Coordinates of C-alpha atoms and ligand atoms in Angstrom, one line a residue:
M1 CA 7.7 -71.6 -76.3
S2 CA 5.3 -74.5 -76.8
I3 CA 3.4 -76.9 -74.6
I4 CA 3.1 -80.3 -76.1
L5 CA 1.0 -83.1 -74.7
A6 CA 2.6 -86.5 -75.4
I7 CA 0.2 -89.4 -75.2
D8 CA 2.3 -92.6 -74.6
Q9 CA -0.1 -95.5 -74.8
G10 CA 2.0 -98.6 -73.7
T11 CA 1.3 -102.3 -73.3
T12 CA 0.6 -102.2 -69.5
S13 CA -0.1 -98.5 -68.9
S14 CA -1.3 -95.3 -70.4
R15 CA 0.7 -92.1 -69.8
A16 CA 0.4 -88.4 -70.5
I17 CA 3.5 -86.3 -70.4
L18 CA 3.6 -82.5 -70.8
F19 CA 6.6 -81.0 -72.5
D20 CA 7.6 -77.4 -72.3
D21 CA 9.9 -76.8 -75.2
L22 CA 10.7 -80.5 -75.1
K23 CA 11.5 -80.5 -71.4
P24 CA 9.2 -82.9 -69.4
V25 CA 7.2 -80.9 -66.8
F26 CA 4.4 -83.3 -65.8
K27 CA 3.6 -87.0 -66.0
A28 CA 0.5 -89.0 -65.3
Q29 CA 0.3 -92.8 -65.6
H30 CA -2.4 -95.4 -65.2
E31 CA -2.2 -99.1 -65.6
F32 CA -5.1 -101.0 -67.2
P33 CA -6.1 -104.7 -67.1
Q34 CA -4.5 -107.4 -69.2
H35 CA -6.7 -110.2 -70.4
Y36 CA -5.4 -113.7 -71.0
P37 CA -8.4 -115.7 -72.3
K38 CA -6.3 -118.7 -73.3
S39 CA -2.7 -119.8 -73.0
G40 CA -0.6 -117.7 -75.3
W41 CA -3.5 -115.2 -75.9
V42 CA -3.2 -111.6 -74.9
E43 CA -6.0 -109.0 -75.2
H44 CA -6.9 -105.5 -74.0
D45 CA -10.3 -103.9 -73.8
P46 CA -10.1 -100.9 -76.2
K47 CA -12.4 -98.9 -74.0
Q48 CA -10.1 -99.4 -71.0
I49 CA -7.2 -98.3 -73.2
L50 CA -9.1 -95.1 -74.1
D51 CA -10.5 -94.5 -70.5
S52 CA -7.1 -94.8 -68.9
Q53 CA -5.5 -92.6 -71.5
I54 CA -8.2 -89.9 -71.0
L55 CA -7.8 -90.1 -67.2
C56 CA -4.0 -89.3 -67.7
I57 CA -4.8 -86.4 -70.0
K58 CA -7.3 -85.0 -67.5
E59 CA -4.7 -85.0 -64.8
A60 CA -2.3 -83.2 -67.2
F61 CA -5.0 -80.6 -67.8
D62 CA -5.6 -80.1 -64.1
F63 CA -1.8 -79.5 -63.7
L64 CA -1.9 -76.9 -66.4
G65 CA -5.0 -75.0 -65.2
K66 CA -5.8 -72.4 -67.7
Q67 CA -2.6 -72.7 -69.7
K68 CA -3.0 -73.7 -73.3
V69 CA -1.8 -77.0 -74.9
D70 CA -0.4 -76.2 -78.4
A71 CA -0.3 -79.7 -79.9
I72 CA -0.6 -83.4 -79.2
G73 CA 1.9 -86.1 -80.1
I74 CA 1.0 -89.7 -79.9
T75 CA 3.2 -92.8 -79.4
N76 CA 1.9 -96.2 -78.8
Q77 CA 2.4 -100.0 -78.3
R78 CA 2.8 -101.3 -81.9
E79 CA 1.1 -104.0 -83.9
T80 CA -1.8 -104.4 -81.5
V81 CA -5.1 -104.6 -83.6
I82 CA -8.5 -103.1 -83.0
V83 CA -11.5 -103.5 -85.3
W84 CA -14.6 -101.4 -84.8
D85 CA -17.9 -100.4 -86.4
K86 CA -17.6 -97.1 -88.2
D87 CA -21.1 -95.9 -87.2
T88 CA -21.3 -97.0 -83.6
G89 CA -17.6 -96.8 -82.8
I90 CA -18.0 -100.1 -80.9
P91 CA -15.1 -102.6 -81.3
V92 CA -16.3 -106.0 -82.7
Y93 CA -13.7 -107.8 -80.5
N94 CA -11.1 -107.0 -77.8
A95 CA -7.7 -105.5 -79.0
I96 CA -5.4 -108.4 -79.9
V97 CA -2.1 -107.4 -78.4
W98 CA 1.2 -107.8 -80.2
Q99 CA 2.3 -110.5 -77.7
C100 CA -0.6 -112.7 -78.6
R101 CA 0.4 -116.0 -80.4
R102 CA -3.1 -117.2 -81.5
T103 CA -2.3 -117.0 -85.2
S104 CA 0.9 -119.2 -85.0
D105 CA -0.6 -122.0 -87.0
F106 CA -1.7 -119.7 -89.8
C107 CA 1.7 -118.0 -89.9
E108 CA 3.4 -121.4 -90.0
Q109 CA 1.3 -122.4 -93.0
L110 CA 2.2 -119.1 -94.8
K111 CA 5.8 -119.9 -94.3
Q112 CA 5.4 -123.5 -95.6
D113 CA 3.6 -122.2 -98.6
G114 CA 6.7 -120.2 -99.4
Y115 CA 5.5 -116.6 -98.8
G116 CA 8.4 -115.6 -96.6
S117 CA 10.7 -113.9 -99.0
M118 CA 7.9 -112.0 -100.9
I119 CA 6.6 -110.7 -97.5
R120 CA 10.0 -109.8 -96.2
G121 CA 10.9 -108.0 -99.5
K122 CA 7.7 -105.9 -99.4
T123 CA 7.3 -105.2 -95.6
G124 CA 10.8 -105.8 -94.1
L125 CA 9.2 -108.2 -91.7
P126 CA 9.4 -112.0 -91.2
I127 CA 6.1 -113.9 -91.1
D128 CA 5.1 -114.0 -87.4
P129 CA 2.0 -113.7 -85.3
Y130 CA 3.6 -110.6 -83.7
F131 CA 2.5 -108.4 -86.6
S132 CA -1.0 -107.1 -87.2
A133 CA -2.1 -108.7 -90.5
S134 CA -2.8 -112.3 -89.2
K135 CA -4.6 -110.8 -86.2
I136 CA -7.0 -108.8 -88.3
R137 CA -7.6 -111.9 -90.4
W138 CA -8.4 -113.8 -87.2
I139 CA -11.1 -111.3 -86.2
L140 CA -12.7 -111.4 -89.6
H141 CA -12.7 -115.2 -89.5
N142 CA -13.8 -115.7 -85.9
V143 CA -16.2 -112.9 -85.0
D144 CA -19.8 -113.6 -86.2
G145 CA -20.7 -111.4 -89.2
A146 CA -17.4 -109.5 -89.1
A147 CA -16.2 -110.6 -92.6
E148 CA -19.5 -109.6 -94.2
K149 CA -19.6 -106.3 -92.4
A150 CA -16.0 -105.6 -93.5
E151 CA -16.8 -106.4 -97.1
R152 CA -19.7 -103.9 -96.9
G153 CA -17.2 -101.2 -95.7
Q154 CA -18.8 -101.1 -92.2
L155 CA -15.7 -101.9 -90.2
L156 CA -12.5 -100.0 -89.5
F157 CA -9.1 -101.4 -88.5
G158 CA -6.5 -99.5 -86.5
T159 CA -3.4 -99.9 -84.4
V160 CA -3.7 -98.1 -81.1
D161 CA -2.6 -94.7 -82.5
T162 CA -5.5 -94.9 -85.0
W163 CA -8.0 -96.0 -82.3
L164 CA -7.0 -93.0 -80.1
I165 CA -7.0 -90.5 -83.0
W166 CA -10.5 -91.7 -84.2
N167 CA -11.9 -91.4 -80.8
L168 CA -10.3 -88.1 -79.8
T169 CA -11.4 -86.5 -83.1
G170 CA -15.0 -87.7 -82.6
G171 CA -14.7 -90.2 -85.5
A172 CA -13.6 -87.5 -87.9
V173 CA -10.1 -88.9 -88.7
H174 CA -9.2 -92.5 -89.6
A175 CA -5.4 -92.3 -90.0
T176 CA -2.1 -93.8 -88.9
D177 CA 1.5 -92.8 -89.4
V178 CA 4.2 -94.5 -91.6
S179 CA 5.9 -96.2 -88.6
N180 CA 2.8 -97.9 -87.3
A181 CA 1.7 -98.8 -90.8
S182 CA 5.1 -100.5 -91.4
R183 CA 4.4 -102.9 -88.5
T184 CA 1.1 -104.2 -89.9
Q185 CA 2.7 -106.5 -92.5
L186 CA 0.3 -105.0 -95.0
F187 CA 2.3 -101.9 -95.9
N188 CA 4.9 -101.9 -98.6
I189 CA 7.9 -100.1 -97.3
N190 CA 9.4 -99.6 -100.7
T191 CA 6.4 -97.9 -102.3
M192 CA 5.1 -96.6 -99.0
E193 CA 1.6 -97.8 -99.8
W194 CA -0.8 -100.5 -98.6
D195 CA 0.0 -103.5 -100.7
E196 CA -2.9 -105.1 -102.7
E197 CA -1.2 -108.5 -103.0
L198 CA -0.8 -108.7 -99.2
L199 CA -4.3 -107.5 -98.5
Q200 CA -5.6 -110.3 -100.7
L201 CA -3.4 -112.9 -99.1
F202 CA -4.7 -112.0 -95.7
G203 CA -8.3 -111.4 -96.9
I204 CA -8.5 -107.8 -95.7
P205 CA -10.7 -105.3 -97.5
T206 CA -9.0 -102.0 -98.4
S207 CA -12.0 -100.1 -97.0
M208 CA -10.9 -101.1 -93.4
L209 CA -7.5 -99.4 -93.6
P210 CA -6.6 -96.0 -92.2
T211 CA -5.0 -93.3 -94.3
V212 CA -1.2 -93.3 -93.9
L213 CA 0.2 -89.8 -93.0
Q214 CA 3.7 -88.5 -92.3
S215 CA 5.2 -88.5 -88.8
S216 CA 4.5 -84.8 -88.4
D217 CA 1.2 -84.1 -90.1
N218 CA -2.3 -82.9 -89.6
Y219 CA -4.2 -85.7 -87.7
G220 CA -7.2 -83.6 -87.0
T221 CA -8.4 -81.8 -83.8
A222 CA -8.8 -83.6 -80.5
H223 CA -11.8 -82.6 -78.5
I224 CA -11.0 -83.4 -74.8
H225 CA -12.7 -81.9 -71.8
D226 CA -13.7 -78.7 -73.6
R227 CA -10.3 -78.2 -75.2
E228 CA -9.5 -78.4 -78.9
I229 CA -6.0 -79.4 -79.6
P230 CA -4.4 -80.3 -83.0
I231 CA -2.8 -83.8 -83.2
L232 CA 0.4 -83.1 -85.1
G233 CA 2.8 -86.0 -84.5
V234 CA 2.5 -89.8 -84.4
A235 CA 5.0 -92.7 -84.1
G236 CA 5.2 -96.2 -82.8
D237 CA 6.9 -96.5 -79.5
Q238 CA 10.3 -97.8 -80.6
Q239 CA 10.6 -95.4 -83.6
S240 CA 9.5 -92.6 -81.3
A241 CA 12.3 -93.4 -78.9
L242 CA 14.8 -93.4 -81.7
F243 CA 13.6 -89.9 -82.7
G244 CA 13.4 -88.8 -79.0
Q245 CA 17.0 -90.0 -78.5
S246 CA 18.1 -87.6 -81.3
C247 CA 19.2 -90.5 -83.5
H248 CA 18.5 -88.4 -86.6
C249 CA 21.5 -89.4 -88.7
T250 CA 22.4 -92.6 -90.5
G251 CA 24.4 -94.8 -88.1
D252 CA 22.8 -93.4 -84.9
C253 CA 21.5 -96.1 -82.7
K254 CA 19.4 -96.5 -79.6
N255 CA 18.9 -99.4 -77.2
T256 CA 16.1 -99.7 -74.6
Y257 CA 17.2 -101.9 -71.7
G258 CA 13.8 -103.0 -70.3
T259 CA 12.5 -106.5 -69.5
G260 CA 13.7 -107.3 -73.0
A261 CA 15.9 -105.0 -75.1
F262 CA 15.1 -103.2 -78.4
L263 CA 17.9 -102.0 -80.6
L264 CA 17.0 -99.6 -83.5
T265 CA 19.5 -98.1 -85.9
N266 CA 18.9 -95.3 -88.3
I267 CA 19.9 -96.5 -91.7
G268 CA 19.0 -93.4 -93.8
D269 CA 16.8 -93.1 -96.8
K270 CA 17.1 -96.6 -98.3
P271 CA 15.8 -99.8 -96.8
L272 CA 18.4 -102.6 -96.2
F273 CA 17.3 -106.2 -96.1
P274 CA 20.1 -108.1 -94.3
A275 CA 19.9 -111.9 -94.2
S276 CA 20.6 -111.9 -90.5
G277 CA 17.2 -111.8 -88.9
L278 CA 17.1 -108.1 -88.2
I279 CA 13.8 -106.4 -89.1
T280 CA 13.6 -103.6 -91.6
T281 CA 11.2 -100.9 -90.6
V282 CA 10.1 -97.3 -91.4
A283 CA 11.5 -94.9 -88.7
W284 CA 9.7 -91.8 -89.8
K285 CA 8.7 -89.6 -92.8
L286 CA 9.2 -85.9 -92.7
D287 CA 8.9 -83.4 -95.5
G288 CA 8.3 -86.3 -97.9
K289 CA 11.6 -87.9 -97.0
V290 CA 11.5 -91.5 -95.6
T291 CA 14.0 -92.7 -93.0
Y292 CA 14.4 -96.4 -92.4
A293 CA 15.7 -98.4 -89.4
L294 CA 17.0 -101.8 -88.6
E295 CA 15.5 -103.3 -85.5
G296 CA 16.5 -106.3 -83.4
S297 CA 15.4 -107.5 -80.0
V298 CA 16.7 -109.5 -77.0
F299 CA 14.0 -111.5 -75.3
C300 CA 15.6 -111.5 -71.9
A301 CA 17.6 -108.4 -70.8
G302 CA 16.6 -106.7 -67.5
S303 CA 14.6 -109.9 -66.7
V304 CA 17.8 -111.8 -66.0
I305 CA 18.3 -109.3 -63.1
Q306 CA 14.8 -109.9 -61.9
W307 CA 15.7 -113.6 -62.0
L308 CA 18.7 -113.0 -59.7
R309 CA 16.5 -111.1 -57.3
D310 CA 13.2 -113.2 -57.4
S311 CA 14.3 -116.7 -58.3
L312 CA 17.9 -117.0 -57.0
G313 CA 17.5 -114.4 -54.2
I314 CA 21.1 -113.3 -54.5
I315 CA 20.3 -109.6 -54.6
S316 CA 17.4 -107.8 -53.0
A317 CA 17.0 -105.0 -55.5
S318 CA 18.0 -104.7 -59.2
A319 CA 20.4 -101.8 -58.5
E320 CA 22.4 -104.0 -56.1
S321 CA 23.7 -106.0 -59.1
E322 CA 25.9 -103.0 -60.1
F323 CA 27.6 -102.8 -56.7
L324 CA 28.2 -106.6 -56.7
A325 CA 29.5 -106.7 -60.2
K326 CA 32.0 -104.0 -59.4
S327 CA 33.1 -105.8 -56.3
V328 CA 35.0 -108.4 -58.3
E329 CA 37.8 -107.7 -60.9
D330 CA 36.3 -109.8 -63.6
N331 CA 33.7 -112.5 -64.2
G332 CA 36.0 -115.2 -62.9
G333 CA 35.4 -117.2 -66.0
V334 CA 31.6 -117.4 -65.3
F335 CA 29.1 -116.9 -68.2
I336 CA 25.3 -116.9 -68.0
V337 CA 23.3 -117.3 -71.1
P338 CA 19.7 -116.4 -70.1
A339 CA 18.0 -118.3 -72.9
F340 CA 14.9 -118.8 -70.7
T341 CA 12.6 -118.7 -73.6
G342 CA 15.0 -119.5 -76.4
L343 CA 17.3 -117.2 -78.3
G344 CA 16.4 -114.6 -81.0
A345 CA 18.7 -113.1 -83.6
P346 CA 21.2 -114.3 -84.7
Y347 CA 20.6 -117.7 -83.3
W348 CA 16.8 -118.1 -83.8
D349 CA 16.5 -121.2 -81.6
S350 CA 13.2 -121.3 -79.7
E351 CA 14.3 -124.6 -78.0
A352 CA 17.6 -123.2 -76.6
R353 CA 17.6 -123.2 -72.8
G354 CA 19.9 -121.2 -70.5
V355 CA 23.2 -122.2 -69.0
I356 CA 25.6 -121.0 -66.3
C357 CA 29.1 -122.2 -67.1
G358 CA 32.7 -121.8 -65.9
L359 CA 31.9 -122.2 -62.2
T360 CA 34.7 -123.0 -59.9
R361 CA 34.9 -123.4 -56.1
G362 CA 35.9 -119.7 -56.1
S363 CA 32.8 -118.5 -57.9
T364 CA 30.7 -116.1 -55.7
R365 CA 27.3 -114.4 -56.1
A366 CA 29.3 -111.4 -57.2
H367 CA 30.6 -113.3 -60.2
L368 CA 27.0 -114.5 -61.0
A369 CA 25.7 -110.9 -60.8
R370 CA 28.5 -109.7 -63.0
A371 CA 27.9 -112.6 -65.5
A372 CA 24.2 -111.7 -65.6
L373 CA 24.8 -108.1 -66.4
E374 CA 27.5 -109.0 -69.0
S375 CA 24.9 -111.4 -70.6
I376 CA 22.7 -108.4 -71.3
A377 CA 25.6 -106.6 -73.0
Y378 CA 26.7 -109.7 -75.0
Q379 CA 23.2 -110.2 -76.4
V380 CA 22.9 -106.5 -77.4
N381 CA 26.4 -106.8 -78.9
D382 CA 25.2 -109.8 -81.0
L383 CA 22.6 -107.4 -82.5
I384 CA 25.1 -104.6 -83.0
T385 CA 27.4 -107.1 -84.9
L386 CA 24.5 -107.9 -87.2
V387 CA 23.9 -104.2 -87.9
R388 CA 27.6 -103.7 -88.6
D389 CA 27.6 -106.8 -90.8
A390 CA 24.8 -105.1 -92.8
G391 CA 27.3 -102.4 -93.7
V392 CA 26.2 -99.7 -91.2
T393 CA 28.9 -97.8 -89.3
L394 CA 27.6 -96.9 -85.8
N395 CA 28.1 -93.3 -84.7
K396 CA 26.8 -93.6 -81.1
L397 CA 24.5 -95.7 -79.0
C398 CA 21.9 -93.8 -77.0
V399 CA 20.3 -95.7 -74.1
D400 CA 17.2 -95.8 -72.1
G401 CA 15.0 -98.2 -70.1
G402 CA 15.2 -99.4 -66.4
A403 CA 18.5 -101.3 -66.7
A404 CA 20.2 -98.4 -68.4
E405 CA 20.5 -97.0 -64.9
N406 CA 23.3 -99.5 -64.4
N407 CA 26.7 -97.9 -64.9
F408 CA 28.6 -101.1 -64.9
L409 CA 26.3 -102.5 -67.7
L410 CA 26.8 -99.4 -69.9
K411 CA 30.6 -99.3 -69.4
F412 CA 30.8 -103.0 -70.2
Q413 CA 28.5 -102.6 -73.3
S414 CA 30.7 -99.7 -74.5
D415 CA 33.9 -101.9 -74.1
I416 CA 32.5 -105.0 -75.7
S417 CA 30.8 -103.2 -78.6
R418 CA 33.5 -100.6 -79.1
V419 CA 31.0 -97.8 -79.2
D420 CA 30.4 -94.5 -77.4
I421 CA 27.3 -94.7 -75.2
I422 CA 25.2 -91.7 -74.3
R423 CA 22.7 -91.7 -71.4
K424 CA 20.6 -88.6 -71.2
A425 CA 19.6 -87.1 -67.8
S426 CA 15.9 -87.3 -68.7
V427 CA 15.1 -90.7 -70.1
E428 CA 11.6 -90.0 -71.3
A429 CA 12.8 -90.7 -74.8
T430 CA 9.6 -92.4 -76.2
A431 CA 7.3 -89.6 -75.2
R432 CA 9.8 -87.0 -76.1
G433 CA 10.0 -88.4 -79.7
A434 CA 6.3 -87.9 -80.2
A435 CA 6.4 -84.4 -78.6
H436 CA 9.2 -83.5 -80.9
L437 CA 7.3 -84.7 -84.0
A438 CA 4.3 -82.7 -82.9
D439 CA 6.5 -79.6 -82.3
I440 CA 7.8 -79.9 -85.9
G441 CA 4.2 -80.1 -87.1
L442 CA 3.4 -77.0 -85.0
H443 CA 6.2 -74.8 -86.2
G444 CA 6.7 -76.3 -89.7
R445 CA 10.4 -76.9 -89.0
N446 CA 12.7 -78.7 -86.6
R447 CA 13.5 -76.1 -83.9
F448 CA 15.7 -78.6 -82.0
A449 CA 18.1 -79.9 -84.7
G450 CA 21.3 -81.7 -83.7
D451 CA 21.3 -83.3 -80.3
A452 CA 18.4 -81.5 -78.9
Y453 CA 18.7 -82.9 -75.4
A454 CA 22.4 -83.2 -74.9
E455 CA 22.6 -81.3 -71.5
D456 CA 23.6 -83.4 -68.6
S457 CA 24.3 -86.5 -70.7
I458 CA 26.6 -89.1 -69.3
Y459 CA 29.1 -90.7 -71.7
F460 CA 30.6 -94.2 -71.5
R461 CA 33.6 -94.8 -73.7
P462 CA 35.4 -98.0 -74.6
T463 CA 38.8 -98.6 -72.9
M464 CA 39.1 -102.4 -72.7
E465 CA 42.2 -103.9 -74.2
E466 CA 41.4 -105.7 -77.5
K467 CA 42.9 -109.0 -76.2
V468 CA 40.7 -109.0 -73.2
R469 CA 37.7 -108.3 -75.3
E470 CA 38.4 -111.1 -77.7
T471 CA 38.8 -113.6 -74.9
L472 CA 35.5 -112.5 -73.4
L473 CA 33.7 -112.7 -76.7
H474 CA 35.1 -116.2 -77.2
G475 CA 33.8 -117.2 -73.8
W476 CA 30.4 -115.9 -74.7
D477 CA 30.3 -117.8 -78.0
D478 CA 31.3 -121.0 -76.3
A479 CA 28.6 -120.5 -73.6
V480 CA 25.9 -119.8 -76.3
G481 CA 27.0 -123.0 -78.1
R482 CA 26.1 -125.0 -75.0
T483 CA 22.5 -123.7 -75.0
L484 CA 21.6 -124.4 -78.6
S485 CA 19.2 -127.2 -79.2
K486 CA 21.0 -128.6 -82.3
Ligands
ADP1 P1 9.7 -102.5 -69.0 O1 9.3 -101.2 -69.5 O2 10.2 -103.5 -70.1 O3 8.8 -103.1 -68.0 P2 11.8 -101.0 -67.5 O4 12.3 -100.1 -68.6 O5 10.9 -100.5 -66.5 O6 11.1 -102.3 -68.2 O7 13.0 -101.8 -66.8 C1 12.8 -102.8 -65.9 C2 13.9 -103.8 -66.0 O8 15.2 -103.3 -65.7 C3 13.7 -104.9 -65.0 O9 13.9 -106.2 -65.6 C4 14.8 -104.7 -63.9 O10 15.3 -105.9 -63.4 C5 15.8 -104.0 -64.7 N1 16.5 -103.0 -63.9 C6 16.0 -101.9 -63.3 N2 17.0 -101.2 -62.6 C7 18.2 -101.9 -62.8 C8 19.5 -101.7 -62.4 N3 19.9 -100.7 -61.7 N4 20.4 -102.6 -62.9 C9 20.1 -103.7 -63.7 N5 18.8 -103.9 -64.1 C10 17.9 -103.0 -63.7

């Protein structure tokens, strides 16, 4: 038996979840403030991140009483950048959050200068303000004295995992894991090392960078409230969810249906670089063996249901959408494309704007609710098609996130994507991934091989006639065509 404390440091809240042999037994959660100093800018106070996280951990300890915690696993919001002084531990600037667009102009310039394919080939990532590199550069260029201090080796960079590890170990360990490193745009996912050419391009001294460790590894000892606990597992949130969903084999896939959607597919031990706009990323590294993943995202998934509720007022709670969608036989020819902020892969049209089409005098709010739920599935299906086009055969789709509670959505997804869908009873997949990695670190082996958490899973299997499916997909393509800006 082992008690693992999973630290799940997210974009809007910090959480601590206790796992007893990978079963969640306690959860604490605290939100912390978001800062928007200018339009399009998003920051966090690194101290507030740390304080909210420690508060959650303290509550977990109170729950445990005298019982021992065997190990800590950390999972975190990815790409967010913190730079601090290595002697004082004081950040030189707020954390620049992954959502922050302040480096758009610089990234556009890099693209125009023709760096796109070199950067993609090394890191698996497109040039975009989303990733860490341009944000670190911004701090060095815009904070008084930061560039000089960095040159002198006085400053340290970290994503949020690194910031937590450094603080919890009293400044003893400056490290990150391969999955977080792979989101910085400075890490070569072929050689699995920081890349000199990229560091020079972004003007970032090597001395700032954390050591990159495996997913289950020795990240030092955390000293928290008189307890000493080894940190033995680390992964970025999406990769952690992939691991926590037992997607351990090539072709295993997970989708998180939250405000947006994140689809990650295990592609095995070789990176693929499809032309389609999917991101190539490191999933994890265990026993010296690297596993890669393809990643795609949908900007507007569960948020289309919020829109039905808050803007159109045709439902009073998100869950009502399921009941309404099931109350009609089909979508009645109605399609909604929720391109509220443009469309991502495979369309990449930031100027696209949403449409509702196919309305007749017989259309009702039930058809709209159904079309809205279907739109989530079509968008995820567009990503699944890209994964298949890259030559990957999907074994299964494991799901989590708020909108994965919706049975209609999952059945429709299964039908339209022709894939078996598995929803686990406990959907703490992100934290469980980190706990599982720590458990492997603790015991030196994977004690929960195979589908570790299969009990009580609910399956959704495709039954739709192919002709019906083709007609629907044609309707969706037609509707998307009406949203595109060119
Ligand atoms: P996030 O972590 O991105 O904030 P969550 O995973 O908490 O999101 O999921 C919340 C989203 O899921 C909201 O957009 C909400 O509208 C949607 N949602 C929640 N429950 C349901 C439901 N039963 N059916 C459809 N959508 C739902």
